Structures are given as structure tokens and as C-alpha cells.
Tab-separated table of C-alpha atoms and ligand atoms in Angstrom:
chain	number	residue	atom	x	y	z
A	59	CYS	CA	0.000	0.000	0.000
A	60	PHE	CA	2.860	2.347	0.913
A	61	ASN	CA	4.526	1.535	-2.399
A	62	MET	CA	1.260	2.348	-4.136
A	63	ILE	CA	1.206	5.759	-2.499
A	64	LYS	CA	4.803	6.324	-3.499
A	65	PHE	CA	3.985	5.203	-7.035
A	66	PHE	CA	1.086	7.626	-7.379
A	67	ASP	CA	3.096	10.371	-5.742
A	68	GLN	CA	5.768	9.888	-8.398
A	69	ILE	CA	3.178	9.998	-11.180
A	70	HIS	CA	1.696	13.104	-9.620
A	71	LYS	CA	5.108	14.785	-9.518
A	72	ASN	CA	5.861	13.853	-13.125
A	73	LEU	CA	2.454	15.102	-14.212
A	74	LEU	CA	3.051	18.362	-12.400
A	75	ASN	CA	6.294	18.697	-14.266
A	76	VAL	CA	4.512	18.210	-17.578
A	77	VAL	CA	1.722	20.633	-16.736
A	78	PHE	CA	3.984	23.107	-14.918
A	79	PRO	CA	7.469	22.511	-16.271
A	80	ALA	CA	10.303	23.956	-14.213
A	81	PHE	CA	12.298	26.740	-15.794
A	82	CYS	CA	15.777	27.969	-14.954
A	83	ASN	CA	15.585	30.988	-12.651
A	84	GLY	CA	18.691	32.389	-14.308
A	85	CYS	CA	18.045	32.066	-18.056
A	86	SER	CA	14.424	30.799	-18.270
A	87	LYS	CA	15.376	27.652	-20.239
A	88	LEU	CA	13.553	24.423	-19.409
A	89	LEU	CA	15.316	22.627	-16.561
A	90	LEU	CA	16.494	19.044	-17.024
A	91	LYS	CA	15.291	16.353	-14.625
A	92	ASN	CA	18.406	16.565	-12.418
A	93	GLU	CA	18.547	20.372	-12.368
A	94	LYS	CA	16.937	22.468	-9.642
A	95	ILE	CA	16.472	26.266	-9.355
A	96	ILE	CA	19.007	27.022	-12.107
A	97	CYS	CA	20.467	25.102	-15.036
A	98	THR	CA	24.011	23.721	-15.146
A	99	THR	CA	25.164	26.519	-17.468
A	100	CYS	CA	23.901	29.245	-15.132
A	101	MET	CA	25.432	27.371	-12.179
A	102	HIS	CA	28.826	27.572	-13.911
A	103	HIS	CA	28.300	31.259	-14.663
A	104	LEU	CA	27.070	32.429	-11.264
A	105	PRO	CA	28.674	35.880	-10.867
A	106	LEU	CA	30.308	35.142	-7.489
A	107	THR	CA	32.007	38.094	-5.756
A	108	HIS	CA	34.337	36.003	-3.532
A	109	HIS	CA	33.988	38.839	-0.997
A	110	HIS	CA	34.231	36.352	1.872
A	111	ASN	CA	37.856	35.662	0.928
A	112	LEU	CA	38.868	39.318	0.571
A	113	LYS	CA	40.066	41.584	3.371
A	114	ASP	CA	39.208	44.708	1.384
A	115	HIS	CA	36.454	44.970	-1.199
A	116	GLU	CA	33.666	47.242	-2.461
A	117	MET	CA	31.640	47.089	0.743
A	118	HIS	CA	34.630	48.262	2.801
A	119	ARG	CA	35.154	51.164	0.432
A	120	ALA	CA	31.430	52.063	0.383
A	121	PHE	CA	31.184	52.117	4.186
A	122	TYR	CA	34.659	53.426	5.054
A	123	GLY	CA	34.234	56.002	7.823
A	124	ILE	CA	30.444	55.545	7.676
A	125	VAL	CA	29.561	52.170	9.184
A	126	PRO	CA	32.082	50.140	11.190
A	127	PHE	CA	31.602	46.406	10.587
A	128	GLU	CA	33.460	43.225	11.495
A	129	PHE	CA	32.751	41.223	8.358
A	130	GLY	CA	30.941	42.118	5.164
A	131	ALA	CA	30.149	40.144	2.017
A	132	SER	CA	27.733	39.831	-0.860
A	133	LEU	CA	27.388	36.500	-2.635
A	134	LEU	CA	26.688	37.579	-6.239
A	135	TYR	CA	27.301	40.540	-8.501
A	136	PHE	CA	24.041	42.112	-9.621
A	137	ARG	CA	24.325	43.277	-13.220
A	138	LYS	CA	21.672	44.464	-15.663
A	139	LYS	CA	20.121	41.440	-17.414
A	140	GLY	CA	22.510	39.150	-15.527
A	141	ILE	CA	21.766	35.904	-13.685
A	142	ALA	CA	21.609	37.633	-10.279
A	143	GLN	CA	19.051	40.150	-11.515
A	144	GLN	CA	16.851	37.326	-12.792
A	145	LEU	CA	17.239	35.368	-9.548
A	146	MET	CA	16.424	38.409	-7.399
A	147	HIS	CA	13.415	39.248	-9.565
A	148	ASN	CA	11.972	35.736	-9.311
A	149	LEU	CA	12.670	35.596	-5.579
A	150	LYS	CA	11.080	38.962	-4.913
A	151	TYR	CA	8.132	39.044	-7.268
A	152	LYS	CA	7.435	35.471	-8.434
A	153	ASN	CA	7.245	33.738	-5.061
A	154	GLN	CA	10.278	31.564	-5.912
A	155	GLN	CA	11.356	31.480	-2.281
A	156	GLU	CA	13.520	28.395	-2.752
A	157	ILE	CA	15.999	30.691	-4.550
A	158	GLY	CA	16.781	32.204	-1.129
A	159	THR	CA	17.419	28.738	0.311
A	160	PHE	CA	19.618	27.853	-2.670
A	161	LEU	CA	21.736	31.019	-2.310
A	162	GLY	CA	21.812	30.684	1.481
A	163	ASN	CA	23.204	27.170	1.200
A	164	ILE	CA	25.963	28.310	-1.186
A	165	PHE	CA	26.833	31.236	1.071
A	166	SER	CA	26.903	29.078	4.219
A	167	LYS	CA	29.360	26.686	2.596
A	168	ASN	CA	31.627	29.635	1.726
A	169	VAL	CA	31.768	31.008	5.259
A	170	LEU	CA	31.406	27.874	7.387
A	171	ASP	CA	35.105	27.807	8.313
A	172	LEU	CA	35.602	31.551	8.803
A	173	PRO	CA	36.466	32.216	12.479
A	174	VAL	CA	34.436	35.461	12.529
A	175	PHE	CA	31.234	33.418	12.232
A	176	ASN	CA	31.941	31.815	15.619
A	177	SER	CA	31.490	35.220	17.224
A	178	ILE	CA	28.188	36.098	15.513
A	179	ASP	CA	25.286	35.715	17.949
A	180	VAL	CA	22.181	36.473	15.911
A	181	ILE	CA	20.906	37.063	12.383
A	182	ILE	CA	18.691	40.103	11.818
A	183	PRO	CA	16.981	40.367	8.414
A	184	VAL	CA	16.260	43.843	7.043
A	185	PRO	CA	12.494	43.938	7.613
A	186	LEU	CA	9.660	44.898	5.288
A	187	HIS	CA	6.920	47.193	6.461
A	188	LYS	CA	3.881	45.272	7.818
A	189	LYS	CA	1.748	46.441	4.917
A	190	ARG	CA	4.306	45.404	2.276
A	191	LEU	CA	4.804	42.054	4.020
A	192	HIS	CA	1.069	41.497	3.929
A	193	GLU	CA	0.851	42.376	0.206
A	194	ARG	CA	3.781	40.173	-0.844
A	195	GLY	CA	3.150	37.464	1.717
A	196	TYR	CA	6.830	37.025	2.543
A	197	ASN	CA	10.072	38.880	3.104
A	198	GLN	CA	12.459	38.036	0.249
A	199	VAL	CA	15.404	37.584	2.640
A	200	THR	CA	13.657	35.101	4.951
A	201	THR	CA	14.572	31.813	3.231
A	202	PHE	CA	18.184	33.000	2.755
A	203	CYS	CA	18.375	33.794	6.494
A	204	GLU	CA	16.770	30.455	7.374
A	205	ALA	CA	19.446	28.600	5.375
A	206	LEU	CA	22.160	30.500	7.293
A	207	GLU	CA	20.379	29.821	10.581
A	208	LYS	CA	20.268	26.091	9.836
A	209	ASN	CA	23.757	25.663	8.358
A	210	LEU	CA	25.656	27.970	10.707
A	211	ALA	CA	23.536	27.428	13.837
A	212	ILE	CA	22.920	31.151	14.385
A	213	PRO	CA	19.359	32.092	15.412
A	214	ILE	CA	17.238	34.633	13.503
A	215	ILE	CA	15.708	37.492	15.478
A	216	ASP	CA	13.002	39.342	13.573
A	217	ASP	CA	11.216	41.304	16.280
A	218	VAL	CA	13.943	43.793	17.166
A	219	LEU	CA	14.561	45.777	13.986
A	220	VAL	CA	11.229	46.950	12.563
A	221	LYS	CA	10.244	49.081	9.608
A	222	SER	CA	7.821	51.610	10.966
A	223	ILE	CA	7.169	53.817	7.944
A	224	ASN	CA	6.231	52.515	4.512
A	225	LEU	CA	7.818	54.555	1.722
A	226	LYS	CA	7.009	54.462	-1.961
A	227	SER	CA	9.724	53.575	-4.460
A	228	GLN	CA	12.898	55.510	-3.848
A	229	ILE	CA	14.465	54.921	-7.229
A	230	GLN	CA	14.194	58.538	-8.320
A	231	LYS	CA	15.787	59.963	-5.203
A	232	SER	CA	19.439	60.780	-4.703
A	233	LYS	CA	21.427	59.060	-1.963
A	234	GLU	CA	21.304	62.124	0.277
A	235	ASN	CA	17.560	62.421	-0.063
A	236	ARG	CA	17.128	58.744	0.525
A	237	LEU	CA	19.160	58.890	3.715
A	238	GLU	CA	17.139	61.845	4.909
A	239	THR	CA	13.836	60.051	4.355
A	240	ASN	CA	15.209	56.752	5.675
A	241	LYS	CA	16.283	58.205	8.997
A	242	ASN	CA	13.193	57.365	10.978
A	243	VAL	CA	11.982	54.512	8.843
A	244	PHE	CA	13.617	51.742	10.896
A	245	SER	CA	13.428	51.484	14.647
A	246	ILE	CA	14.471	49.126	17.414
A	247	GLU	CA	12.083	47.336	19.746
A	248	ASN	CA	13.076	45.126	22.695
A	249	ALA	CA	16.609	46.547	22.576
A	250	HIS	CA	17.734	44.437	25.560
A	251	ILE	CA	17.564	41.277	23.415
A	252	ILE	CA	20.570	42.379	21.340
A	253	GLU	CA	22.596	44.197	24.001
A	254	GLY	CA	26.250	43.125	23.848
A	255	LYS	CA	25.650	40.970	20.775
A	256	HIS	CA	27.422	40.579	17.443
A	257	ILE	CA	24.688	40.903	14.825
A	258	LEU	CA	24.641	39.664	11.266
A	259	LEU	CA	22.493	42.112	9.316
A	260	VAL	CA	21.121	40.538	6.123
A	261	ASP	CA	19.566	42.242	3.086
A	262	ASP	CA	18.805	41.200	-0.486
A	263	ILE	CA	20.721	43.690	-2.642
A	264	PHE	CA	23.450	46.196	-1.779
A	265	THR	CA	22.984	49.150	-4.124
A	266	THR	CA	23.942	52.444	-2.501
A	267	GLY	CA	24.091	50.853	0.939
A	268	ALA	CA	21.639	53.448	2.275
A	269	THR	CA	19.202	50.951	3.797
A	270	ILE	CA	21.913	48.894	5.474
A	271	GLU	CA	23.563	52.077	6.729
A	272	VAL	CA	20.399	53.253	8.459
A	273	CYS	CA	19.665	49.809	9.951
A	274	ALA	CA	23.264	49.357	11.119
A	275	LYS	CA	23.293	52.759	12.776
A	276	GLU	CA	20.054	51.972	14.649
A	277	ILE	CA	21.508	48.670	15.879
A	278	LEU	CA	24.837	50.232	16.849
A	279	LYS	CA	23.015	52.651	19.160
A	280	ILE	CA	22.332	49.653	21.427
A	281	LYS	CA	25.001	49.082	24.067
A	282	ASN	CA	28.026	46.981	23.046
A	283	THR	CA	26.633	45.751	19.742
A	284	ARG	CA	28.813	44.851	16.779
A	285	ILE	CA	27.731	44.421	13.172
A	286	SER	CA	28.524	42.143	10.265
A	287	ILE	CA	26.776	42.534	6.924
A	288	VAL	CA	25.683	40.011	4.303
A	289	THR	CA	23.652	40.575	1.153
A	290	MET	CA	22.651	38.120	-1.549
A	291	ALA	CA	23.756	40.497	-4.306
A	292	TYR	CA	25.896	43.576	-4.855
A	293	THR	CA	25.135	46.119	-7.583
A	294	GLN	CA	28.220	46.840	-9.621
A	295	SER	CA	28.373	50.416	-10.787
B	329	ZN	ZN1	20.005	28.835	-16.874
């Protein structure tokens, strides 16, 4: 009977694949049976930054004298029409949340043996506003954070940093303007939870760094906190 169930389950899965074939989240080609999330070609062409192996990279230069951090890294380079842009788009707007898990697993493997990760106490995802979270149904960094939580044994805390004001698209605004309007957008609740802790702040894409800067500064106001920063992608200018 159990075998029967398994048999029908297999048929069901195969049928699903015929009715809803799986496409590569990088190049949109049909995935082969043994491929998941992205095809083998895209896997070989993932635009990895290798930040985790570098002592000095773009993030250090972007935040020099602005945000002090212990460790910083992005996994992929985000380029126009590139694989990372496609992945981020599908993760954010097409409910392909397993992309976050996939990238989180790759990132965890990269940093598993880095000593700095032994000192990180908690993971804090950059939050969405309640209203946005309700509309989208999920925060695009959640599955990435969950993969890090599982692989690196660092707990996620998502009730300390909150987004209190919902702003419309900020694409048109300059960095200065954005910082000005971002100032009171994020706030800290239950500050005692993170007192004295080393926090890994996680966001989806590092573009100007404005969002991370504001979040980091809010966290660093809490007594004896330290910050490390990870994003799934980094926009190359
Ligand atoms: Zn592909």
C-alpha cells in the first residue's frame, strides 16, 4: 500500500512537471530532470564576488568612515540582465522562495570555516513594512536567512529591527535624499535582546548601501553591539 502511495506520488510529480514545467531561474530555459532552481550553465556562470575571501572589497570602500563592521560580504554581482538580476526578480516578485534557500546554502558553505562566524550571535533580516509584508506574503530575505540559521547554527531574530514607515519607491531619489527620508523609517524594539551581541544584518541587494547604513546605525546605538553585513547580491556600478 505504501509503495502504491509512493507510485502515485511519483506519477503526480511527473504530471506536475509536464503541466507546470520547471524553468531555470537564471536564463528561463527548461530545466532538465536533475537540475533544480538554475540550469548547469547558469550554475557555472554564477557571478560570485568572492567577498568572503577578501580583506578589502567594495563594501569596505562604500562604508569606510560611515559604518564600522566586522565582516561584510555579498554573494553575487548584480548586473543588468545578468543571472543575479533574474534570480532576485523571481525571488522577490514570483514567489520563488527556494531561490533564497539555494543562495543561502551556497553562502553558508563559503563562510562555514571563517572564524568570525563563531562570534556572531544572531541574524537580523532587514524587515519589510507590515503592509508590504502582507501584500507580498513574505520577506524576500527570509529563506536566505533560514538557510544560514540552519547551516551555521545562528538564530534569527526578527522582532527587534522593525520598519515603521512605509515609503514608496525611492528609485528617483538621490542618496542624500534617501538617507534623509530613511532616517526614521527603521526602529528598534526590545533593545535588551541584542545588548552586547554581534549581529549579522542581512539584506537582499546592496545598491547604494543606504538601507543597510540606516539599519546598522540603529543597531549600533544599542550598548556593546557589533555588526557584520551580508547581502545576496551587490550592484556593480
Ligand atoms: Zn540557466
